[in-house]
PDB file of N, CA and C in Angstrom:
ATOM      1  N   MET A   1      62.854  75.218  92.367  1.00 60.00           N
ATOM      2  CA  MET A   1      62.757  74.934  93.660  1.00 60.00           C
ATOM      3  C   MET A   1      62.661  76.121  94.587  1.00 60.00           C
ATOM      4  N   ASN A   2      62.000  76.112  95.640  1.00 66.00           N
ATOM      5  CA  ASN A   2      61.923  77.204  96.429  1.00 66.00           C
ATOM      6  C   ASN A   2      62.140  77.039  97.840  1.00 66.00           C
ATOM      7  N   PHE A   3      63.191  76.384  98.283  1.00 69.00           N
ATOM      8  CA  PHE A   3      63.240  75.785  99.522  1.00 69.00           C
ATOM      9  C   PHE A   3      63.763  77.270 100.539  1.00 69.00           C
ATOM     10  N   LYS A   4      63.273  77.370 101.614  1.00 72.00           N
ATOM     11  CA  LYS A   4      63.497  78.516 102.442  1.00 72.00           C
ATOM     12  C   LYS A   4      63.972  77.987 103.593  1.00 72.00           C
ATOM     13  N   MET A   5      64.958  78.477 104.156  1.00 72.00           N
ATOM     14  CA  MET A   5      65.769  78.322 105.693  1.00 72.00           C
ATOM     15  C   MET A   5      64.917  78.926 106.765  1.00 72.00           C
ATOM     16  N   ILE A   6      64.874  78.314 107.794  1.00 73.00           N
ATOM     17  CA  ILE A   6      64.343  79.053 109.116  1.00 73.00           C
ATOM     18  C   ILE A   6      65.229  80.148 109.575  1.00 73.00           C
ATOM     19  N   ALA A   7      64.552  81.337 109.796  1.00 72.00           N
ATOM     20  CA  ALA A   7      65.414  82.586 109.928  1.00 72.00           C
ATOM     21  C   ALA A   7      65.578  82.633 111.514  1.00 72.00           C
ATOM     22  N   ASN A   8      64.547  82.499 112.197  1.00 78.00           N
ATOM     23  CA  ASN A   8      64.586  82.938 113.564  1.00 78.00           C
ATOM     24  C   ASN A   8      64.682  81.809 114.762  1.00 78.00           C
ATOM     25  N   ILE A   9      65.945  80.976 114.351  1.00 80.00           N
ATOM     26  CA  ILE A   9      66.398  79.784 115.264  1.00 80.00           C
ATOM     27  C   ILE A   9      66.520  80.289 116.575  1.00 80.00           C
ATOM     28  N   PRO A  10      66.346  79.669 117.748  1.00 78.00           N
ATOM     29  CA  PRO A  10      66.656  79.739 118.846  1.00 78.00           C
ATOM     30  C   PRO A  10      68.150  79.792 119.209  1.00 78.00           C
ATOM     31  N   ASN A  11      68.525  80.026 120.401  1.00 86.00           N
ATOM     32  CA  ASN A  11      70.118  79.826 120.507  1.00 86.00           C
ATOM     33  C   ASN A  11      70.493  78.262 120.847  1.00 86.00           C
ATOM     34  N   TRP A  12      70.265  77.510 119.801  1.00 88.00           N
ATOM     35  CA  TRP A  12      70.341  76.116 120.026  1.00 88.00           C
ATOM     36  C   TRP A  12      71.989  75.927 119.817  1.00 88.00           C
ATOM     37  N   THR A  13      72.189  74.797 120.568  1.00 94.00           N
ATOM     38  CA  THR A  13      73.719  74.335 120.369  1.00 94.00           C
ATOM     39  C   THR A  13      73.976  73.557 119.096  1.00 94.00           C
ATOM     40  N   ALA A  14      75.184  73.312 118.617  1.00 95.00           N
ATOM     41  CA  ALA A  14      75.435  72.345 117.472  1.00 95.00           C
ATOM     42  C   ALA A  14      75.111  71.065 117.909  1.00 95.00           C
ATOM     43  N   LYS A  15      75.245  70.645 119.233  1.00 97.00           N
ATOM     44  CA  LYS A  15      74.763  69.171 119.654  1.00 97.00           C
ATOM     45  C   LYS A  15      73.345  69.159 119.766  1.00 97.00           C
ATOM     46  N   GLU A  16      72.681  70.057 120.326  1.00 96.00           N
ATOM     47  CA  GLU A  16      71.178  70.025 120.164  1.00 96.00           C
ATOM     48  C   GLU A  16      70.560  69.924 118.887  1.00 96.00           C
ATOM     49  N   GLN A  17      71.064  70.813 117.996  1.00 95.00           N
ATOM     50  CA  GLN A  17      70.678  70.750 116.456  1.00 95.00           C
ATOM     51  C   GLN A  17      70.975  69.295 115.865  1.00 95.00           C
ATOM     52  N   PHE A  18      72.372  68.751 115.965  1.00 97.00           N
ATOM     53  CA  PHE A  18      72.559  67.404 115.564  1.00 97.00           C
ATOM     54  C   PHE A  18      71.885  66.223 116.060  1.00 97.00           C
ATOM     55  N   GLU A  19      71.253  66.454 117.382  1.00 97.00           N
ATOM     56  CA  GLU A  19      70.359  65.256 118.008  1.00 97.00           C
ATOM     57  C   GLU A  19      69.027  65.491 116.905  1.00 97.00           C
ATOM     58  N   LYS A  20      68.706  66.923 116.564  1.00 96.00           N
ATOM     59  CA  LYS A  20      67.665  67.077 115.847  1.00 96.00           C
ATOM     60  C   LYS A  20      67.470  66.477 114.429  1.00 96.00           C
ATOM     61  N   VAL A  21      68.643  66.449 113.948  1.00 97.00           N
ATOM     62  CA  VAL A  21      68.940  65.842 112.472  1.00 97.00           C
ATOM     63  C   VAL A  21      68.853  64.363 112.754  1.00 97.00           C
ATOM     64  N   LEU A  22      69.367  63.965 113.871  1.00 98.00           N
ATOM     65  CA  LEU A  22      69.487  62.294 113.818  1.00 98.00           C
ATOM     66  C   LEU A  22      67.880  61.850 114.456  1.00 98.00           C
ATOM     67  N   GLU A  23      67.026  62.551 115.040  1.00 98.00           N
ATOM     68  CA  GLU A  23      65.672  62.412 115.234  1.00 98.00           C
ATOM     69  C   GLU A  23      64.807  62.210 113.955  1.00 98.00           C
ATOM     70  N   GLU A  24      65.175  63.390 113.011  1.00 98.00           N
ATOM     71  CA  GLU A  24      64.246  63.564 111.641  1.00 98.00           C
ATOM     72  C   GLU A  24      64.969  62.326 110.706  1.00 98.00           C
ATOM     73  N   VAL A  25      65.858  61.854 110.943  1.00 99.00           N
ATOM     74  CA  VAL A  25      66.751  60.747 110.291  1.00 99.00           C
ATOM     75  C   VAL A  25      65.652  59.545 110.917  1.00 99.00           C
ATOM     76  N   LEU A  26      65.669  59.171 112.049  1.00 99.00           N
ATOM     77  CA  LEU A  26      64.686  58.012 112.434  1.00 99.00           C
ATOM     78  C   LEU A  26      63.352  57.996 111.810  1.00 99.00           C
ATOM     79  N   GLU A  27      62.912  59.182 111.731  1.00 98.00           N
ATOM     80  CA  GLU A  27      61.504  59.362 111.445  1.00 98.00           C
ATOM     81  C   GLU A  27      61.702  59.316 110.066  1.00 98.00           C
ATOM     82  N   LEU A  28      62.276  59.555 109.174  1.00 99.00           N
ATOM     83  CA  LEU A  28      62.484  59.104 107.783  1.00 99.00           C
ATOM     84  C   LEU A  28      62.535  57.649 107.708  1.00 99.00           C
ATOM     85  N   LYS A  29      63.349  56.964 108.338  1.00 99.00           N
ATOM     86  CA  LYS A  29      63.574  55.805 108.361  1.00 99.00           C
ATOM     87  C   LYS A  29      62.350  54.908 108.327  1.00 99.00           C
ATOM     88  N   GLU A  30      61.612  55.378 109.493  1.00 98.00           N
ATOM     89  CA  GLU A  30      60.217  54.861 109.790  1.00 98.00           C
ATOM     90  C   GLU A  30      59.228  54.856 108.900  1.00 98.00           C
ATOM     91  N   ALA A  31      59.384  55.933 108.440  1.00 98.00           N
ATOM     92  CA  ALA A  31      58.418  56.323 106.890  1.00 98.00           C
ATOM     93  C   ALA A  31      58.694  55.627 105.830  1.00 98.00           C
ATOM     94  N   VAL A  32      60.049  55.315 105.568  1.00 99.00           N
ATOM     95  CA  VAL A  32      60.556  54.101 104.487  1.00 99.00           C
ATOM     96  C   VAL A  32      59.992  53.055 104.765  1.00 99.00           C
ATOM     97  N   HIS A  33      60.100  52.337 105.925  1.00 99.00           N
ATOM     98  CA  HIS A  33      59.789  51.284 106.583  1.00 99.00           C
ATOM     99  C   HIS A  33      58.282  50.838 106.269  1.00 99.00           C
ATOM    100  N   LEU A  34      57.436  51.991 106.401  1.00 98.00           N
ATOM    101  CA  LEU A  34      56.047  52.035 106.398  1.00 98.00           C
ATOM    102  C   LEU A  34      55.652  52.269 104.720  1.00 98.00           C
ATOM    103  N   LYS A  35      56.367  52.402 104.045  1.00 98.00           N
ATOM    104  CA  LYS A  35      56.297  52.603 102.680  1.00 98.00           C
ATOM    105  C   LYS A  35      55.057  53.699 102.375  1.00 98.00           C
ATOM    106  N   ASP A  36      55.282  54.793 103.264  1.00 97.00           N
ATOM    107  CA  ASP A  36      54.295  56.075 103.146  1.00 97.00           C
ATOM    108  C   ASP A  36      54.735  57.006 102.427  1.00 97.00           C
ATOM    109  N   ASN A  37      54.614  57.227 101.075  1.00 98.00           N
ATOM    110  CA  ASN A  37      55.500  58.175 100.148  1.00 98.00           C
ATOM    111  C   ASN A  37      55.012  59.684 100.812  1.00 98.00           C
ATOM    112  N   LYS A  38      53.902  59.831 101.015  1.00 98.00           N
ATOM    113  CA  LYS A  38      53.655  61.064 101.693  1.00 98.00           C
ATOM    114  C   LYS A  38      54.337  61.291 102.719  1.00 98.00           C
ATOM    115  N   LYS A  39      54.595  60.497 103.842  1.00 98.00           N
ATOM    116  CA  LYS A  39      55.328  60.732 105.009  1.00 98.00           C
ATOM    117  C   LYS A  39      56.782  60.624 104.738  1.00 98.00           C
ATOM    118  N   ILE A  40      57.123  59.875 103.667  1.00 98.00           N
ATOM    119  CA  ILE A  40      58.679  59.979 103.264  1.00 98.00           C
ATOM    120  C   ILE A  40      59.067  61.159 102.875  1.00 98.00           C
ATOM    121  N   MET A  41      58.121  61.854 101.996  1.00 97.00           N
ATOM    122  CA  MET A  41      58.501  63.094 101.537  1.00 97.00           C
ATOM    123  C   MET A  41      58.570  64.133 102.724  1.00 97.00           C
ATOM    124  N   GLU A  42      57.662  64.161 103.600  1.00 97.00           N
ATOM    125  CA  GLU A  42      57.640  65.167 104.799  1.00 97.00           C
ATOM    126  C   GLU A  42      58.920  64.892 105.669  1.00 97.00           C
ATOM    127  N   GLU A  43      59.039  63.683 105.946  1.00 98.00           N
ATOM    128  CA  GLU A  43      60.325  63.359 106.703  1.00 98.00           C
ATOM    129  C   GLU A  43      61.574  63.647 106.173  1.00 98.00           C
ATOM    130  N   GLY A  44      61.792  63.379 104.920  1.00 98.00           N
ATOM    131  CA  GLY A  44      62.851  63.785 104.058  1.00 98.00           C
ATOM    132  C   GLY A  44      63.161  65.162 104.043  1.00 98.00           C
ATOM    133  N   LEU A  45      62.234  66.132 103.863  1.00 95.00           N
ATOM    134  CA  LEU A  45      62.374  67.371 103.605  1.00 95.00           C
ATOM    135  C   LEU A  45      62.816  67.922 105.395  1.00 95.00           C
ATOM    136  N   ASP A  46      62.185  67.380 106.256  1.00 96.00           N
ATOM    137  CA  ASP A  46      62.762  67.809 107.422  1.00 96.00           C
ATOM    138  C   ASP A  46      64.062  67.451 107.733  1.00 96.00           C
ATOM    139  N   VAL A  47      64.605  66.354 107.185  1.00 97.00           N
ATOM    140  CA  VAL A  47      65.962  66.163 107.283  1.00 97.00           C
ATOM    141  C   VAL A  47      66.795  67.081 106.753  1.00 97.00           C
ATOM    142  N   ILE A  48      66.309  67.464 105.500  1.00 94.00           N
ATOM    143  CA  ILE A  48      66.960  68.580 104.823  1.00 94.00           C
ATOM    144  C   ILE A  48      67.303  70.060 105.597  1.00 94.00           C
ATOM    145  N   GLN A  49      65.857  70.297 106.183  1.00 93.00           N
ATOM    146  CA  GLN A  49      65.753  71.414 107.167  1.00 93.00           C
ATOM    147  C   GLN A  49      66.756  71.300 108.479  1.00 93.00           C
ATOM    148  N   ALA A  50      66.414  70.296 108.832  1.00 94.00           N
ATOM    149  CA  ALA A  50      67.358  70.113 110.227  1.00 94.00           C
ATOM    150  C   ALA A  50      68.635  70.223 109.812  1.00 94.00           C
ATOM    151  N   ILE A  51      69.415  69.754 108.788  1.00 94.00           N
ATOM    152  CA  ILE A  51      70.920  69.930 108.123  1.00 94.00           C
ATOM    153  C   ILE A  51      71.010  71.210 107.993  1.00 94.00           C
ATOM    154  N   PHE A  52      70.270  72.081 107.112  1.00 91.00           N
ATOM    155  CA  PHE A  52      70.288  73.481 106.756  1.00 91.00           C
ATOM    156  C   PHE A  52      70.467  74.303 108.174  1.00 91.00           C
ATOM    157  N   THR A  53      69.650  74.018 109.064  1.00 92.00           N
ATOM    158  CA  THR A  53      69.652  74.642 110.392  1.00 92.00           C
ATOM    159  C   THR A  53      70.534  74.579 111.040  1.00 92.00           C
ATOM    160  N   LEU A  54      71.299  73.263 110.842  1.00 94.00           N
ATOM    161  CA  LEU A  54      72.793  72.971 111.745  1.00 94.00           C
ATOM    162  C   LEU A  54      73.691  73.755 110.897  1.00 94.00           C
ATOM    163  N   PHE A  55      73.852  73.899 109.618  1.00 93.00           N
ATOM    164  CA  PHE A  55      74.408  74.753 109.006  1.00 93.00           C
ATOM    165  C   PHE A  55      74.385  76.163 109.630  1.00 93.00           C
ATOM    166  N   LYS A  56      73.381  76.738 109.837  1.00 92.00           N
ATOM    167  CA  LYS A  56      73.001  78.099 110.262  1.00 92.00           C
ATOM    168  C   LYS A  56      73.544  78.011 111.840  1.00 92.00           C
ATOM    169  N   VAL A  57      73.159  77.057 112.687  1.00 93.00           N
ATOM    170  CA  VAL A  57      73.853  77.180 113.896  1.00 93.00           C
ATOM    171  C   VAL A  57      75.430  77.110 114.236  1.00 93.00           C
ATOM    172  N   LEU A  58      76.009  76.509 113.277  1.00 94.00           N
ATOM    173  CA  LEU A  58      77.458  76.457 112.889  1.00 94.00           C
ATOM    174  C   LEU A  58      77.942  77.502 112.431  1.00 94.00           C
ATOM    175  N   LYS A  59      77.181  78.564 111.808  1.00 92.00           N
ATOM    176  CA  LYS A  59      77.267  79.627 111.209  1.00 92.00           C
ATOM    177  C   LYS A  59      78.291  79.511 109.686  1.00 92.00           C
ATOM    178  N   ILE A  60      77.791  78.368 109.104  1.00 92.00           N
ATOM    179  CA  ILE A  60      78.520  78.247 107.719  1.00 92.00           C
ATOM    180  C   ILE A  60      77.273  78.453 106.598  1.00 92.00           C
ATOM    181  N   ASP A  61      76.212  78.598 107.227  1.00 85.00           N
ATOM    182  CA  ASP A  61      75.038  78.731 105.940  1.00 85.00           C
ATOM    183  C   ASP A  61      75.413  79.783 104.795  1.00 85.00           C
ATOM    184  N   LYS A  62      76.131  80.792 105.038  1.00 87.00           N
ATOM    185  CA  LYS A  62      76.755  81.810 104.179  1.00 87.00           C
ATOM    186  C   LYS A  62      77.453  81.061 103.020  1.00 87.00           C
ATOM    187  N   GLU A  63      77.993  79.969 103.393  1.00 88.00           N
ATOM    188  CA  GLU A  63      78.876  79.261 102.256  1.00 88.00           C
ATOM    189  C   GLU A  63      77.988  77.837 101.694  1.00 88.00           C
ATOM    190  N   LEU A  64      76.629  78.249 101.870  1.00 85.00           N
ATOM    191  CA  LEU A  64      76.162  77.071 101.356  1.00 85.00           C
ATOM    192  C   LEU A  64      76.003  76.992  99.874  1.00 85.00           C
ATOM    193  N   SER A  65      76.048  78.100  98.973  1.00 85.00           N
ATOM    194  CA  SER A  65      76.172  77.741  97.608  1.00 85.00           C
ATOM    195  C   SER A  65      77.337  77.705  97.003  1.00 85.00           C
ATOM    196  N   GLU A  66      78.409  78.111  97.884  1.00 90.00           N
ATOM    197  CA  GLU A  66      79.491  77.399  97.149  1.00 90.00           C
ATOM    198  C   GLU A  66      80.008  76.314  97.505  1.00 90.00           C
ATOM    199  N   GLY A  67      79.419  75.854  98.668  1.00 89.00           N
ATOM    200  CA  GLY A  67      79.297  74.559  99.094  1.00 89.00           C
ATOM    201  C   GLY A  67      78.916  73.400  98.037  1.00 89.00           C
ATOM    202  N   LEU A  68      77.622  73.898  97.801  1.00 87.00           N
ATOM    203  CA  LEU A  68      76.760  73.138  96.873  1.00 87.00           C
ATOM    204  C   LEU A  68      77.614  73.010  95.409  1.00 87.00           C
ATOM    205  N   LYS A  69      78.324  74.042  94.761  1.00 90.00           N
ATOM    206  CA  LYS A  69      79.037  73.956  93.680  1.00 90.00           C
ATOM    207  C   LYS A  69      79.972  73.244  93.768  1.00 90.00           C
ATOM    208  N   LEU A  70      80.687  73.172  95.087  1.00 93.00           N
ATOM    209  CA  LEU A  70      82.078  72.028  95.294  1.00 93.00           C
ATOM    210  C   LEU A  70      81.523  70.675  95.170  1.00 93.00           C
ATOM    211  N   HIS A  71      80.467  70.415  95.922  1.00 90.00           N
ATOM    212  CA  HIS A  71      79.864  69.010  95.904  1.00 90.00           C
ATOM    213  C   HIS A  71      79.418  68.429  94.516  1.00 90.00           C
ATOM    214  N   ASN A  72      78.643  69.474  93.828  1.00 91.00           N
ATOM    215  CA  ASN A  72      78.438  68.994  92.311  1.00 91.00           C
ATOM    216  C   ASN A  72      79.696  68.618  91.571  1.00 91.00           C
ATOM    217  N   LYS A  73      80.641  69.681  91.771  1.00 93.00           N
ATOM    218  CA  LYS A  73      81.740  69.328  91.183  1.00 93.00           C
ATOM    219  C   LYS A  73      82.245  67.875  91.541  1.00 93.00           C
ATOM    220  N   LYS A  74      82.462  67.666  92.919  1.00 95.00           N
ATOM    221  CA  LYS A  74      82.690  66.180  93.223  1.00 95.00           C
ATOM    222  C   LYS A  74      82.297  65.290  92.701  1.00 95.00           C
ATOM    223  N   LEU A  75      80.725  65.307  92.492  1.00 93.00           N
ATOM    224  CA  LEU A  75      79.991  64.263  91.758  1.00 93.00           C
ATOM    225  C   LEU A  75      80.025  64.003  90.311  1.00 93.00           C
ATOM    226  N   ARG A  76      80.267  65.236  89.516  1.00 93.00           N
ATOM    227  CA  ARG A  76      80.783  65.058  88.202  1.00 93.00           C
ATOM    228  C   ARG A  76      82.036  64.441  88.021  1.00 93.00           C
ATOM    229  N   LYS A  77      83.076  64.516  89.045  1.00 96.00           N
ATOM    230  CA  LYS A  77      84.477  63.893  88.890  1.00 96.00           C
ATOM    231  C   LYS A  77      84.092  62.380  89.009  1.00 96.00           C
ATOM    232  N   ARG A  78      82.974  62.035  90.003  1.00 96.00           N
ATOM    233  CA  ARG A  78      82.803  60.694  90.129  1.00 96.00           C
ATOM    234  C   ARG A  78      81.810  59.806  88.880  1.00 96.00           C
ATOM    235  N   LYS A  79      81.618  60.989  87.660  1.00 94.00           N
ATOM    236  CA  LYS A  79      80.967  60.370  86.638  1.00 94.00           C
ATOM    237  C   LYS A  79      79.245  60.526  87.156  1.00 94.00           C
ATOM    238  N   TRP A  80      78.916  61.039  87.896  1.00 92.00           N
ATOM    239  CA  TRP A  80      77.522  61.035  88.208  1.00 92.00           C
ATOM    240  C   TRP A  80      76.713  62.107  87.215  1.00 92.00           C
ATOM    241  N   LYS A  81      75.499  61.475  86.589  1.00 91.00           N
ATOM    242  CA  LYS A  81      75.016  62.438  85.877  1.00 91.00           C
ATOM    243  C   LYS A  81      73.865  63.495  86.958  1.00 91.00           C
ATOM    244  N   LEU A  82      73.971  64.722  86.363  1.00 90.00           N
ATOM    245  CA  LEU A  82      73.395  65.636  87.417  1.00 90.00           C
ATOM    246  C   LEU A  82      72.221  66.417  86.813  1.00 90.00           C
ATOM    247  N   GLU A  83      71.162  66.570  87.204  1.00 89.00           N
ATOM    248  CA  GLU A  83      69.939  67.211  86.673  1.00 89.00           C
ATOM    249  C   GLU A  83      69.327  68.365  87.645  1.00 89.00           C
ATOM    250  N   LYS A  84      68.862  69.194  86.971  1.00 84.00           N
ATOM    251  CA  LYS A  84      68.316  70.510  87.963  1.00 84.00           C
ATOM    252  C   LYS A  84      67.137  70.119  88.746  1.00 84.00           C
ATOM    253  N   LEU A  85      66.802  70.472  89.977  1.00 77.00           N
ATOM    254  CA  LEU A  85      65.494  70.444  90.449  1.00 77.00           C
ATOM    255  C   LEU A  85      64.575  71.005  89.910  1.00 77.00           C
ATOM    256  N   LYS A  86      63.339  70.379  89.839  1.00 76.00           N
ATOM    257  CA  LYS A  86      62.162  71.118  89.051  1.00 76.00           C
ATOM    258  C   LYS A  86      61.095  71.653  90.124  1.00 76.00           C
TER     259      LYS A  86
END
């Protein structure tokens, strides 16, 4: 997987970026309702990007790698089977 984060974000506030996350979630919900797989993928990735940008606005993006490790550990404790993204 080769996901990139936006490097040149404007001076958005956390509140503004959180509103963007909610906007993207609503667009994803609509795509799911329409059963449009191409749009679902597009909007789902927009949600992920918006959340990663929120991390950047909150200045916690540097901890993303460690956060993912902790999250995966939590999932394994819950007996979820994990697989690598292709």
